[in-house]
Coordinates of C-alpha atoms in Angstrom, one line a residue:
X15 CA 10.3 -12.9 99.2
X16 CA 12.2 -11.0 102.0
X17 CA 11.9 -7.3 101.9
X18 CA 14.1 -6.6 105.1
X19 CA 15.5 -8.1 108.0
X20 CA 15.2 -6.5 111.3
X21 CA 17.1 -8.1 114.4
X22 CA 19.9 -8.3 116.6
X23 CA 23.4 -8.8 114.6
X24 CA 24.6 -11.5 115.9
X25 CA 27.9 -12.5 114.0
X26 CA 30.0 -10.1 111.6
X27 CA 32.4 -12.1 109.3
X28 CA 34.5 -11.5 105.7
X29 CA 31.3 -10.1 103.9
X30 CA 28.8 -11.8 105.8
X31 CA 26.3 -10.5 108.8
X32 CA 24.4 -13.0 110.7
X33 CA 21.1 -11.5 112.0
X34 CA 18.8 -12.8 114.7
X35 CA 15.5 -12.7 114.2
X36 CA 13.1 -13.7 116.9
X37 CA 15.8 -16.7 117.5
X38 CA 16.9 -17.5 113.9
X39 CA 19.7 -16.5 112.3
X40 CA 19.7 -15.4 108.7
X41 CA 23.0 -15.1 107.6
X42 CA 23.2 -12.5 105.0
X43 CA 26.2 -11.8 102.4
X44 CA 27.4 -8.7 102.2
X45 CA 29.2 -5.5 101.2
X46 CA 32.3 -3.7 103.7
X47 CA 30.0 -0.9 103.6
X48 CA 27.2 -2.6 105.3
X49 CA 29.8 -4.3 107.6
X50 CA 31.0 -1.2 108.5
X51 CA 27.8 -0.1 110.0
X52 CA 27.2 -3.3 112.0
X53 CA 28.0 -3.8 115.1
X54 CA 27.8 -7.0 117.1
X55 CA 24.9 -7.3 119.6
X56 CA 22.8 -4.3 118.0
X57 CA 19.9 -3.8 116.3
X58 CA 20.0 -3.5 112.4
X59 CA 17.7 -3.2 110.0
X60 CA 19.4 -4.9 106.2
X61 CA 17.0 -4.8 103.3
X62 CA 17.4 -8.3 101.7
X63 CA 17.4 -9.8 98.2
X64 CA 16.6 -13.8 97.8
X65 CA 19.1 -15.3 95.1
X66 CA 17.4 -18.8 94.1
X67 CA 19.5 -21.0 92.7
X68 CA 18.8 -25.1 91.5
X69 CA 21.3 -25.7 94.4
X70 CA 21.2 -23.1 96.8
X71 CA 19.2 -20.3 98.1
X72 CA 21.5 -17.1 99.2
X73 CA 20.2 -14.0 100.7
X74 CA 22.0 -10.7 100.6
X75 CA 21.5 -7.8 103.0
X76 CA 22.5 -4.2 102.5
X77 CA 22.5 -1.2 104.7
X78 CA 20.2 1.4 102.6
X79 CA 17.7 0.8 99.5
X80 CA 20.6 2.9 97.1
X81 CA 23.0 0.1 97.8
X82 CA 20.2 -3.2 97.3
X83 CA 19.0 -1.2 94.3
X84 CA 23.0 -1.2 92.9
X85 CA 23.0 -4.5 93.5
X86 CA 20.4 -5.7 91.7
X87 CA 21.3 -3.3 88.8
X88 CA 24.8 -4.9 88.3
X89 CA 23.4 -8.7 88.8
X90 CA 21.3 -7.8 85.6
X91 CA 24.2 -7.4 83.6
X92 CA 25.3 -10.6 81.8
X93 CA 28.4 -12.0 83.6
X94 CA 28.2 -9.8 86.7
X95 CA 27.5 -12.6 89.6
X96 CA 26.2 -11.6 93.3
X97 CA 29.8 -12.3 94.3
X98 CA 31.0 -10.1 91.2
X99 CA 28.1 -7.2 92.3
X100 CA 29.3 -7.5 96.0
X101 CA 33.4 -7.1 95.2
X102 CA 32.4 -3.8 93.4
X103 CA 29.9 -1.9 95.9
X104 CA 32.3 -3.0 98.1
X105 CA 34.9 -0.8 96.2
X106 CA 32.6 2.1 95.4
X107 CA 29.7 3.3 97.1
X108 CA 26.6 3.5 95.0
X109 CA 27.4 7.6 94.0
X110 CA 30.3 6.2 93.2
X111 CA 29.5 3.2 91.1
X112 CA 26.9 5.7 89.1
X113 CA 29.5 8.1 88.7
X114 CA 31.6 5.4 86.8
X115 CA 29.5 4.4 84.7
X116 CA 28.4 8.3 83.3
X117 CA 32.0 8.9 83.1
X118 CA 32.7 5.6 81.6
X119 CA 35.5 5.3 84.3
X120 CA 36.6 1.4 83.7
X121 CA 39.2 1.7 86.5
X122 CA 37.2 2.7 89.2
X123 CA 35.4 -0.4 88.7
X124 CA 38.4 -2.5 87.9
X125 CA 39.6 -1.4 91.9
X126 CA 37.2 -4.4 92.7
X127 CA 39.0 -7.8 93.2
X128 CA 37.9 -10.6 90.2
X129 CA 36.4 -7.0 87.8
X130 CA 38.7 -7.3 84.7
X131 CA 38.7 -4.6 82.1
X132 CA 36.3 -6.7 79.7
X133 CA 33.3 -6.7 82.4
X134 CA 34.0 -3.1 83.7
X135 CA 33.5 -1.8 80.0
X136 CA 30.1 -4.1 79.8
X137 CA 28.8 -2.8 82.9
X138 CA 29.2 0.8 81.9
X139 CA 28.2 0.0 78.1
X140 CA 25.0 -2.0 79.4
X141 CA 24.0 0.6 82.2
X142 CA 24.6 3.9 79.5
X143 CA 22.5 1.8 76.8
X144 CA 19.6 2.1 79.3
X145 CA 20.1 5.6 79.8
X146 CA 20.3 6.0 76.6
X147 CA 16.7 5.1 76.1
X148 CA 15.2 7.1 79.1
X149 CA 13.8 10.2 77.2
X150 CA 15.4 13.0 79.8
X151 CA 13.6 15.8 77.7
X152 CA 11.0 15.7 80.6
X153 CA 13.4 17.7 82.9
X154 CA 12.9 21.1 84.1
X155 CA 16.3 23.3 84.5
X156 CA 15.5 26.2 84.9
X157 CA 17.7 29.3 84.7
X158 CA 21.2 27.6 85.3
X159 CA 24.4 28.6 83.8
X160 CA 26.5 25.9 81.7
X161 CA 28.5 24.6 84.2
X162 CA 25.5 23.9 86.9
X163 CA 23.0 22.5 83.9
X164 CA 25.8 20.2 82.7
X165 CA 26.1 19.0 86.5
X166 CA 22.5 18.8 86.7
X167 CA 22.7 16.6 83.7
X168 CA 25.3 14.4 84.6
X169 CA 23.3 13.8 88.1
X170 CA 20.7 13.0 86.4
X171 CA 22.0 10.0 84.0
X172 CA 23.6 8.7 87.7
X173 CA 20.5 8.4 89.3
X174 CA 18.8 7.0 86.9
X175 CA 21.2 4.7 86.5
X176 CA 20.5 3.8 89.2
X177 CA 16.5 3.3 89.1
X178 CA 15.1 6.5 90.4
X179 CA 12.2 7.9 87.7
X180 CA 12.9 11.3 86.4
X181 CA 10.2 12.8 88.6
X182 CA 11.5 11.3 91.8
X183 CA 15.0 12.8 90.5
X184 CA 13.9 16.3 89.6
X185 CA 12.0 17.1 92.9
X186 CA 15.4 15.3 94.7
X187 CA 17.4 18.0 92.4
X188 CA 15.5 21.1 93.5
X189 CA 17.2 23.5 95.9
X190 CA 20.5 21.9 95.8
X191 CA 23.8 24.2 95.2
X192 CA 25.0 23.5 91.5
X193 CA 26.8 26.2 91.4
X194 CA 29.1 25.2 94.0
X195 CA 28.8 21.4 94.8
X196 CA 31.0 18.9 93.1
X197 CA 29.0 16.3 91.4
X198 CA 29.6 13.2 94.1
X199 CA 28.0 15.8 96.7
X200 CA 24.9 16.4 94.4
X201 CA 24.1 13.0 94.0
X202 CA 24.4 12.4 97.2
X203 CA 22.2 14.8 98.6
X204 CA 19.2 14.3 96.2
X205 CA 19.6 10.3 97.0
X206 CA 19.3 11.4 100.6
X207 CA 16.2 13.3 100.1
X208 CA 14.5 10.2 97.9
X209 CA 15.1 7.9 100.9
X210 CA 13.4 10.0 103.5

């Protein structure tokens, strides 16, 4: 229903943004990474997702498309809530969060308050599962040595964990340093160049 909001912030609480919007205020839950970037009285832009429930209707609002995108990922998962999805982006960012789940790295998930070790190992069972059935023979590697195609590989599986198509991720891939970039770094540059 909403795509984005676009308006003057006016109230930052506990995982909540208020934005004014040609005199309405939508107040929009959040992550402390969106919070972070907020700032009372300025503009923001927050790209929204509508949760309609039989008694309530809650919008959430995140600073970039990676982070709405993790979110929405996570509330697929049976068990994970909005409030469950918002308590772990806001312990991991979303390189992060995909590096968890490739790595199967419960803890890092479990550093969210209310994420127990039952849910963490769902999350990263559920999200490798539909790896698992992406076919990732399509991808072009090129002359790399081990260590740089096994980085390559590993950035893939966390981007399209979360959502990116493999042709979005091997252009985003091209021209970035395997050799010498730790794996956070990678990811983080080729979700950089798929948000331009």
């Amino acid at each position: 229903m909403f795509y984005y909001l676009e308006g003057t912030v006016a109230e930052l609480e506990a995982n909540l943004a208020v934005i004014d919007c040609g005199g309405v205020g939508y107040a929009c839950a959040t992550t402390n990474a969106t919070l972070a970037r907020l700032k009372r009285g300025s503009r923001a832009k927050l790209y929204t997702y509508l949760n309609v429930k039989e008694d309530a209707m809650d919008l959430y609002g995140f600073f970039s498309k990676n982070e709405l995108n993790s979110f929405k990922m996570l509330i697929g998962i049976s068990g994970v809530g909005p409030k469950a999805a918002l308590a772990i982006l806001s312990a991991n960012t979303p390189e992060q969060l995909a590096l968890a789940i490739v790595s199967g790295d419960e803890k890092a998930l479990m550093t969210a308050p209310g994420i127990g070790k039952k849910i963490a190992q769902r999350i990263i069972l559920e999200l490798k599962d539909k790896l698992a059935k992406e076919d990732l023979s399509g991808m072009q590697t090129g002359k790399r040595t081990v260590q740089s195609g096994q980085k390559m590989s590993e950035a893939l599986s966390a981007l399209m964990v979360l959502g990116y198509s493999q042709q979005e991720i091997g252009g985003a891939l091209k021209n970035i340093d395997m050799e010498n970039l730790p794996l956070e770094e990678i990811i983080r540059q080729a979700l950089r160049k798929m948000v331009k």
